Coordinates of C-alpha atoms and ligand atoms in Angstrom, one line a residue:
X1 CA -32.0 22.1 4.1
X2 CA -30.5 21.4 7.5
X3 CA -29.6 17.8 8.2
X4 CA -30.3 16.2 11.6
X5 CA -26.9 15.6 13.1
X6 CA -27.7 13.4 16.1
X7 CA -26.3 9.9 15.6
X8 CA -28.6 7.3 16.9
X9 CA -28.5 3.5 17.7
X10 CA -29.2 2.0 14.3
X11 CA -31.6 -0.6 15.9
X12 CA -34.7 -1.0 18.1
X13 CA -34.6 -2.9 21.4
X14 CA -36.6 -6.2 21.3
X15 CA -35.4 -8.0 24.4
X16 CA -34.3 -6.6 27.7
X17 CA -32.5 -7.8 30.7
X18 CA -33.1 -6.1 34.1
X19 CA -30.0 -4.8 36.0
X20 CA -29.8 -4.9 39.8
X21 CA -29.3 -1.9 42.1
X22 CA -27.3 -2.5 45.3
X23 CA -26.5 0.0 48.0
X24 CA -22.9 1.2 48.6
X25 CA -22.8 -0.8 51.8
X26 CA -23.8 -4.0 49.9
X27 CA -21.2 -3.3 47.3
X28 CA -18.5 -2.8 50.0
X29 CA -19.3 -6.3 51.2
X30 CA -19.2 -7.8 47.7
X31 CA -15.8 -6.1 47.0
X32 CA -14.3 -7.3 50.3
X33 CA -15.5 -10.9 49.6
X34 CA -14.0 -10.7 46.1
X35 CA -10.5 -9.7 47.5
X36 CA -10.9 -6.3 45.7
X37 CA -10.7 -8.1 42.3
X38 CA -13.5 -7.1 40.0
X39 CA -13.1 -10.4 38.1
X40 CA -14.3 -12.2 41.3
X41 CA -17.6 -10.4 41.5
X42 CA -20.9 -12.0 40.5
X43 CA -22.2 -10.2 37.4
X44 CA -25.6 -9.8 39.1
X45 CA -23.9 -7.5 41.6
X46 CA -22.8 -5.1 38.9
X47 CA -25.0 -2.3 37.6
X48 CA -23.1 -1.2 34.5
X49 CA -20.6 -3.8 33.3
X50 CA -17.7 -2.3 31.4
X51 CA -15.3 -5.0 32.3
X52 CA -14.9 -6.1 28.7
X53 CA -16.3 -5.7 25.2
X54 CA -15.5 -9.3 24.6
X55 CA -18.4 -11.8 24.3
X56 CA -20.8 -9.2 25.7
X57 CA -22.5 -8.1 22.5
X58 CA -26.3 -8.1 22.0
X59 CA -27.3 -10.4 19.2
X60 CA -29.6 -9.3 16.4
X61 CA -32.9 -10.9 15.4
X62 CA -31.1 -12.3 12.3
X63 CA -28.4 -13.9 14.5
X64 CA -31.0 -15.5 16.7
X65 CA -32.8 -16.8 13.6
X66 CA -29.4 -18.2 12.4
X67 CA -29.0 -19.9 15.7
X68 CA -32.2 -21.8 15.1
X69 CA -30.9 -22.7 11.7
X70 CA -27.6 -24.0 13.1
X71 CA -26.6 -27.4 11.7
X72 CA -25.1 -29.5 14.5
X73 CA -23.6 -32.2 12.2
X74 CA -20.3 -33.4 13.6
X75 CA -18.6 -33.2 10.3
X76 CA -19.3 -31.0 7.2
X77 CA -22.0 -28.9 8.9
X78 CA -23.8 -26.5 6.6
X79 CA -23.1 -23.8 9.3
X80 CA -19.4 -24.3 9.0
X81 CA -19.5 -23.7 5.2
X82 CA -21.5 -20.5 5.7
X83 CA -19.0 -19.4 8.4
X84 CA -16.0 -20.3 6.2
X85 CA -17.5 -18.4 3.2
X86 CA -18.1 -15.2 5.1
X87 CA -14.7 -15.3 6.8
X88 CA -13.0 -15.9 3.5
X89 CA -14.9 -13.1 1.8
X90 CA -13.5 -10.7 4.3
X91 CA -10.0 -12.0 4.9
X92 CA -9.2 -13.6 1.5
X93 CA -7.2 -16.2 3.5
X94 CA -7.2 -19.8 2.3
X95 CA -7.6 -22.0 5.4
X96 CA -10.3 -21.0 7.9
X97 CA -10.0 -22.9 11.2
X98 CA -12.7 -22.4 13.8
X99 CA -11.7 -22.3 17.5
X100 CA -13.7 -21.7 20.7
X101 CA -12.2 -18.2 21.1
X102 CA -9.2 -16.1 20.2
X103 CA -6.7 -17.5 22.7
X104 CA -7.3 -21.0 21.4
X105 CA -6.2 -19.8 17.9
X106 CA -3.2 -18.2 19.6
X107 CA -2.3 -21.3 21.5
X108 CA -2.4 -23.4 18.3
X109 CA -0.4 -20.9 16.3
X110 CA 2.3 -20.4 18.9
X111 CA 2.5 -24.1 19.8
X112 CA 3.5 -24.6 16.2
X113 CA 5.7 -21.6 15.6
X114 CA 7.0 -20.8 19.1
X115 CA 9.7 -22.3 21.3
X116 CA 13.0 -21.3 23.1
X117 CA 15.1 -18.7 21.3
X118 CA 12.3 -17.4 19.0
X119 CA 11.0 -13.9 19.0
X120 CA 7.5 -12.5 18.2
X121 CA 7.2 -8.8 17.5
X122 CA 3.8 -7.2 17.8
X123 CA 2.7 -3.5 18.0
X124 CA 1.5 -4.5 21.4
X125 CA 0.7 -8.1 22.5
X126 CA -2.7 -8.5 24.2
X127 CA -2.2 -10.4 27.6
X128 CA -3.4 -13.8 26.3
X129 CA -1.2 -13.4 23.1
X130 CA 1.8 -12.6 25.3
X131 CA 1.0 -15.5 27.6
X132 CA 0.7 -18.0 24.7
X133 CA 4.0 -16.8 23.2
X134 CA 5.8 -17.0 26.5
X135 CA 4.2 -20.4 27.4
X136 CA 5.9 -21.8 24.2
X137 CA 9.3 -20.6 25.6
X138 CA 9.6 -17.7 23.1
X139 CA 9.9 -13.9 23.7
X140 CA 7.0 -11.5 23.0
X141 CA 8.4 -8.1 22.0
X142 CA 6.1 -5.0 22.0
X143 CA 7.0 -2.4 19.4
X144 CA 4.4 0.4 19.5
X145 CA 5.2 3.8 18.0
X146 CA 6.5 6.1 20.8
X147 CA 3.5 8.5 20.7
X148 CA 1.3 5.4 21.5
X149 CA 2.7 5.5 25.0
X150 CA 1.8 9.2 25.6
X151 CA -1.9 9.3 26.8
X152 CA -2.4 13.0 26.3
X153 CA -0.9 13.3 22.8
X154 CA -3.4 13.4 20.0
X155 CA -2.8 11.3 16.9
X156 CA -4.8 9.5 14.2
X157 CA -3.0 6.1 14.4
X158 CA -1.4 5.8 17.8
X159 CA -1.8 2.0 17.5
X160 CA 0.9 1.7 14.8
X161 CA 3.9 -0.5 14.8
X162 CA 7.3 1.2 15.3
X163 CA 8.9 0.3 11.9
X164 CA 12.3 1.5 12.8
X165 CA 12.3 -0.6 16.0
X166 CA 11.0 -3.6 14.0
X167 CA 13.8 -3.2 11.4
X168 CA 16.4 -2.9 14.2
X169 CA 15.0 -6.0 15.9
X170 CA 15.1 -8.1 12.7
X171 CA 18.7 -6.9 12.0
X172 CA 19.9 -7.6 15.5
X173 CA 18.2 -10.9 16.2
X174 CA 18.1 -12.3 12.7
X175 CA 14.9 -13.1 10.7
X176 CA 15.5 -16.8 11.1
X177 CA 14.6 -16.4 14.8
X178 CA 11.4 -14.5 14.0
X179 CA 8.8 -17.1 12.9
X180 CA 6.1 -14.4 12.4
X181 CA 5.3 -10.8 13.2
X182 CA 1.9 -9.7 14.4
X183 CA -0.1 -6.5 14.2
X184 CA -3.0 -6.1 16.7
X185 CA -6.0 -4.1 15.2
X186 CA -7.0 -2.1 17.0
X187 CA -4.2 -2.0 19.6
X188 CA -6.2 -3.0 22.6
X189 CA -3.4 -2.9 25.2
X190 CA -2.3 0.5 23.9
X191 CA -5.5 2.5 24.4
X192 CA -7.6 0.7 21.7
X193 CA -5.9 2.9 19.1
X194 CA -6.1 2.1 15.4
X195 CA -3.4 1.1 13.0
X196 CA -3.2 2.8 9.6
X197 CA -3.3 1.0 6.3
X198 CA 0.1 2.6 5.5
X199 CA 1.6 1.1 8.6
X200 CA 0.1 -2.4 7.9
X201 CA 1.4 -2.2 4.3
X202 CA 4.9 -1.0 5.3
X203 CA 5.1 -3.6 8.1
X204 CA 4.1 -6.3 5.6
X205 CA 6.8 -5.1 3.1
X206 CA 9.5 -5.0 5.8
X207 CA 8.6 -8.5 7.0
X208 CA 8.2 -10.0 3.6
X209 CA 11.6 -8.6 2.4
X210 CA 13.2 -10.9 5.0
X211 CA 10.8 -13.8 4.6
X212 CA 8.9 -13.2 7.9
X213 CA 5.1 -13.8 7.6
X214 CA 2.8 -11.1 8.9
X215 CA -0.3 -12.0 11.0
X216 CA -3.1 -9.8 12.1
X217 CA -4.7 -10.1 15.6
X218 CA -8.0 -9.2 13.9
X219 CA -10.4 -9.0 16.9
X220 CA -11.5 -5.5 16.1
X221 CA -10.8 -5.4 12.3
X222 CA -14.0 -3.6 11.5
X223 CA -13.6 -0.8 14.0
X224 CA -10.0 -0.4 12.7
X225 CA -11.2 -0.3 9.1
X226 CA -13.8 2.4 9.9
X227 CA -11.1 4.5 11.6
X228 CA -9.0 4.2 8.4
X229 CA -12.1 5.4 6.4
X230 CA -12.5 8.4 8.7
X231 CA -8.9 9.3 9.2
X232 CA -6.6 8.1 6.4
X233 CA -6.3 10.0 3.1
X234 CA -7.7 8.1 0.1
X235 CA -10.1 5.8 2.0
X236 CA -13.2 8.0 2.5
X237 CA -15.0 6.8 -0.5
X238 CA -14.1 3.1 0.0
X239 CA -16.5 0.8 1.8
X240 CA -15.4 -0.6 5.1
X241 CA -15.6 -4.1 3.6
X242 CA -13.1 -3.0 0.9
X243 CA -10.8 -1.5 3.5
X244 CA -11.0 -4.6 5.7
X245 CA -10.2 -6.7 2.6
X246 CA -7.1 -4.5 1.9
X247 CA -5.9 -4.8 5.5
X248 CA -6.0 -8.6 5.3
X249 CA -4.4 -8.6 1.8
X250 CA -1.1 -7.6 3.4
X251 CA -1.2 -10.5 5.9
X252 CA -0.4 -14.2 5.6
X253 CA -2.8 -15.2 8.4
X254 CA -4.8 -14.0 11.4
X255 CA -6.1 -14.9 14.8
X256 CA -9.5 -13.7 15.6
X257 CA -11.6 -13.5 18.7
X258 CA -15.1 -13.5 17.2
X259 CA -16.3 -12.2 20.6
X260 CA -15.5 -8.7 19.5
X261 CA -16.1 -7.7 15.9
X262 CA -18.1 -10.8 14.9
X263 CA -20.8 -9.6 17.4
X264 CA -21.1 -12.9 19.2
X265 CA -20.8 -14.3 22.7
X266 CA -18.3 -17.1 21.9
X267 CA -16.1 -18.1 19.1
X268 CA -12.9 -17.4 17.1
X269 CA -10.7 -18.6 14.3
X270 CA -7.3 -19.0 13.0
X271 CA -6.9 -18.3 9.3
X272 CA -3.7 -18.9 7.3
X273 CA -2.5 -19.2 3.7
X274 CA 0.3 -21.7 4.4
X275 CA -0.9 -25.2 3.6
X276 CA 1.7 -26.8 5.9
X277 CA 0.9 -24.6 8.8
X278 CA -2.9 -25.2 8.3
X279 CA -2.3 -29.0 8.3
X280 CA -0.4 -28.8 11.6
X281 CA -3.0 -26.5 13.1
X282 CA -5.8 -28.8 12.2
X283 CA -3.9 -31.7 13.8
X284 CA -3.8 -29.9 17.1
X285 CA -7.3 -28.7 16.7
X286 CA -8.7 -32.2 16.5
X287 CA -6.9 -33.1 19.7
X288 CA -7.8 -30.1 21.8
X289 CA -10.8 -28.2 20.2
X290 CA -12.7 -30.5 17.9
X291 CA -13.1 -31.6 14.3
X292 CA -12.0 -29.0 11.8
X293 CA -15.6 -28.1 10.7
X294 CA -16.6 -27.1 14.2
X295 CA -13.4 -26.5 16.3
X296 CA -15.0 -26.4 19.7
X297 CA -18.1 -24.5 18.6
X298 CA -21.7 -25.5 18.1
X299 CA -23.1 -25.2 14.6
X300 CA -25.4 -22.5 15.9
X301 CA -22.3 -20.5 17.1
X302 CA -20.8 -20.7 13.6
X303 CA -24.1 -19.3 12.2
X304 CA -24.1 -16.4 14.6
X305 CA -20.5 -15.5 13.7
X306 CA -21.3 -15.7 10.0
X307 CA -24.2 -13.3 10.4
X308 CA -22.3 -11.1 12.9
X309 CA -19.5 -10.6 10.4
X310 CA -22.0 -9.2 7.9
X311 CA -23.6 -6.9 10.4
X312 CA -20.4 -5.5 11.8
X313 CA -19.4 -4.0 8.5
X314 CA -22.7 -2.0 8.2
X315 CA -21.5 1.6 8.2
X316 CA -24.5 2.8 10.1
X317 CA -23.5 0.5 12.9
X318 CA -19.8 1.5 12.8
X319 CA -20.6 5.2 12.7
X320 CA -22.8 4.8 15.8
X321 CA -20.3 2.5 17.5
X322 CA -17.3 4.8 17.2
X323 CA -19.3 7.9 17.9
X324 CA -20.9 6.5 21.1
X325 CA -17.5 5.5 22.5
X326 CA -16.0 8.9 21.6
X327 CA -19.0 10.6 23.3
X328 CA -17.9 9.1 26.7
X329 CA -14.3 10.1 26.1
X330 CA -15.2 13.7 25.1
X331 CA -17.5 14.2 28.0
X332 CA -14.9 12.9 30.5
X333 CA -12.3 15.3 29.0
X334 CA -14.7 18.2 29.3
X335 CA -14.9 17.7 33.1
X336 CA -11.1 17.3 33.4
X337 CA -10.8 13.6 33.7
X338 CA -7.5 12.5 32.1
X339 CA -8.3 10.0 29.3
X340 CA -6.1 8.4 26.7
X341 CA -6.4 10.6 23.6
X342 CA -8.0 10.3 21.2
X343 CA -10.8 7.9 22.2
X344 CA -10.2 4.3 21.0
X345 CA -12.6 2.1 19.1
X346 CA -14.1 -0.1 21.8
X347 CA -13.2 1.5 25.1
X348 CA -12.2 4.7 26.9
X349 CA -9.0 4.4 29.0
X350 CA -8.7 6.6 32.0
X351 CA -5.1 7.6 32.7
X352 CA -5.0 6.4 36.4
X353 CA -1.5 7.8 36.9
X354 CA -2.7 11.3 36.1
X355 CA -6.1 10.7 37.9
X356 CA -4.3 9.6 41.1
X357 CA -0.8 11.2 40.9
X358 CA -0.3 10.5 44.7
X359 CA -0.6 6.7 44.2
X360 CA 2.7 5.2 42.9
X361 CA 2.7 2.4 40.3
X362 CA 3.6 -0.3 42.9
X363 CA 0.4 0.7 44.8
X364 CA -1.6 0.0 41.7
X365 CA -3.5 3.3 41.0
X366 CA -5.6 1.6 38.3
X367 CA -6.9 -1.1 40.7
X368 CA -7.7 1.5 43.3
X369 CA -9.7 3.6 40.8
X370 CA -11.5 0.6 39.4
X371 CA -12.6 -0.5 42.9
X372 CA -13.8 3.0 43.7
X373 CA -15.9 3.2 40.5
X374 CA -17.6 -0.1 41.6
X375 CA -18.1 1.1 45.2
X376 CA -19.4 4.5 44.1
X377 CA -21.7 3.6 41.2
X378 CA -21.7 -0.2 40.7
X379 CA -19.6 0.2 37.5
X380 CA -17.2 -2.6 36.7
X381 CA -14.1 -1.6 34.7
X382 CA -10.8 -3.2 34.2
X383 CA -7.3 -2.3 35.3
X384 CA -4.8 -2.3 32.4
X385 CA -1.6 -1.3 34.2
X386 CA 0.9 -2.7 36.7
X387 CA -1.5 -5.4 37.9
X388 CA -1.9 -6.8 34.4
X389 CA 1.6 -6.1 33.1
X390 CA 3.8 -5.2 36.0
X391 CA 6.5 -7.8 37.0
X392 CA 9.1 -8.5 39.7
X393 CA 12.6 -9.0 38.4
X394 CA 13.3 -12.7 39.1
X395 CA 16.9 -12.1 40.2
X396 CA 16.6 -8.8 42.2
X397 CA 12.9 -8.9 43.1
X398 CA 12.7 -5.2 42.0
X399 CA 9.3 -4.0 40.9
X400 CA 9.0 -3.3 37.1
X401 CA 5.9 -1.2 36.5
X402 CA 3.8 -1.3 33.3
X403 CA 4.4 1.5 30.8
X404 CA 0.9 2.9 31.4
X405 CA -1.5 2.8 34.3
X406 CA -4.9 2.7 32.7
X407 CA -8.5 1.9 33.7
X408 CA -10.4 0.6 30.7
X409 CA -14.1 1.3 30.3
X410 CA -14.9 -1.2 27.6
X411 CA -18.3 -0.6 25.9
X412 CA -20.2 -3.8 25.0
X413 CA -21.6 -3.7 21.5
X414 CA -25.3 -2.8 21.1
X415 CA -25.9 -3.2 24.8
X416 CA -26.1 0.2 26.7
X417 CA -27.9 3.4 25.7
X418 CA -26.7 7.0 26.0
X419 CA -28.4 7.4 29.4
X420 CA -26.5 4.4 30.8
X421 CA -23.4 6.3 29.6
X422 CA -24.6 9.5 31.2
X423 CA -24.9 7.7 34.5
X424 CA -21.3 6.4 34.1
X425 CA -20.1 9.9 33.3
X426 CA -21.8 11.4 36.4
X427 CA -20.4 8.7 38.6
X428 CA -16.8 9.2 37.4
X429 CA -17.1 12.9 37.8
X430 CA -18.1 12.4 41.5
X431 CA -15.1 10.1 42.1
X432 CA -12.8 12.6 40.3
X433 CA -14.0 15.3 42.7
X434 CA -12.9 13.3 45.7
X435 CA -9.8 11.7 44.1
X436 CA -7.4 13.0 46.8
X437 CA -8.9 10.7 49.3
X438 CA -8.3 7.5 47.3
X439 CA -5.5 5.2 48.5
X440 CA -3.4 2.5 46.8
X441 CA -3.7 -1.3 47.0
X442 CA -1.4 -4.2 48.0
X443 CA -1.5 -7.7 46.4
X444 CA -2.2 -10.4 49.0
X445 CA -2.0 -13.4 46.7
X446 CA -1.3 -14.0 43.0
X447 CA -0.9 -16.8 40.5
X448 CA 2.2 -17.2 38.3
X449 CA 0.5 -16.3 35.0
X450 CA -2.3 -13.8 34.1
X451 CA -2.5 -12.7 37.7
X452 CA -5.1 -9.9 37.1
X453 CA -7.8 -12.6 36.7
X454 CA -7.4 -14.1 40.2
X455 CA -5.0 -12.0 42.4
X456 CA -6.5 -10.8 45.7
X457 CA -5.9 -7.3 47.0
X458 CA -6.2 -5.2 50.1
X459 CA -6.5 -1.4 50.3
X460 CA -3.5 0.3 52.0
Ligands
PLP501 C1 -6.4 -7.9 21.0 C2 -6.9 -9.2 21.6 N1 -6.3 -10.4 21.2 C3 -6.7 -11.5 21.7 C4 -7.8 -11.6 22.6 C5 -8.2 -13.0 23.1 O1 -9.4 -13.4 22.7 P1 -10.4 -14.3 23.5 O2 -10.8 -13.6 24.8 O3 -11.5 -14.7 22.6 O4 -9.6 -15.6 23.9 C6 -8.4 -10.5 23.1 C7 -9.5 -10.5 24.1 O5 -9.8 -9.6 24.7 C8 -7.9 -9.2 22.5 O6 -8.5 -8.1 22.9

């Protein structure tokens, strides 16, 4: 008997939210007012919002039910204990410390472990992780495998850590200056590519041999675990939960933005095994986030996270999730649009350098493309290139471009249907057909840190 091959959304839609259609002329006005920065646009003026997959998930009926059950006690809330139990079941880590989102966990961790003269290696730091490391006075060093930087090269685990480079760094700088090493799963700033179990295990062994703790930036642990199931020999018959548990077993702690793979709109946590580190973290938590059993979240948020962590490991969900993101990537490749290969877990990354070869990095090809996608079809995407990671050398003033010029189409979880994605594909195809006419951008004003959020631009 033939089996039906179509992979469908493993849910029905119970609540809907209308989206608003503007004309191109109206969008031009919106963009001009926003200083050509898509972070400055009112969400109501966006038709399809692919700015981020963070905090944009649709909640399930069970999560909403959990929200009604939320226990809002200041101390010892029932919801905290449910949250703690579910996080511990997956991570196996001893101390579970809730925070209002991922960057709060990062700030606490790097406030304690960071400082002048210290070095933090990571397969690739996400922007807030890098900012928190640097704000402590320490250096954030990215060590992705070389093929991770080549958008057109296929590979199963292009998010991996470069172990030779890590070994060399530990040797040159000395383990005493490296308070911890981090692996980001999946590697968001490097095309959303997964990290293999073998790479996590080997990184862990290398670090532990010199007394360096290993942490996971675990935002997308479930998507990474499912990639391991699909692509790494020996894991096909294991459940995603078992795979996730093994990933965490090599780590001494993790930071987590629950806004991704806990399928919620707000929340996060820091989890560690070290009693001393946990005690210091809780002391900071009480001052800046809240009492250790709520950490800046409402009891109902903790319920939603606890339930989301169960749902995200459902393999029907993960199969649909990874397949629906790959669909967008494959269709774009079919029409010749250069995308980071292979498609990542939560997003498709258009290679803006290859899309607009006539726009040099210092004229921000990614920003130019992202603005045109908004103008043409009301699609909001995100530049991940020289606007986000480019720098000026403080002594010479010379422009240092980012390694890659990408435009990220991040797909919110359980929000858009296939016809929404077909609309996006058609729109990108039309912009691609007239790509020769697109021009670069100039920065008019920018803040000292995380400039992509608030900088203002002008078309050249
Ligand atoms: C890999 C990674 N780490 C950390 C963060 C920060 O999480 P949050 O936005 O919850 O502060 C993000 C957010 O996008 C991320 O993608």
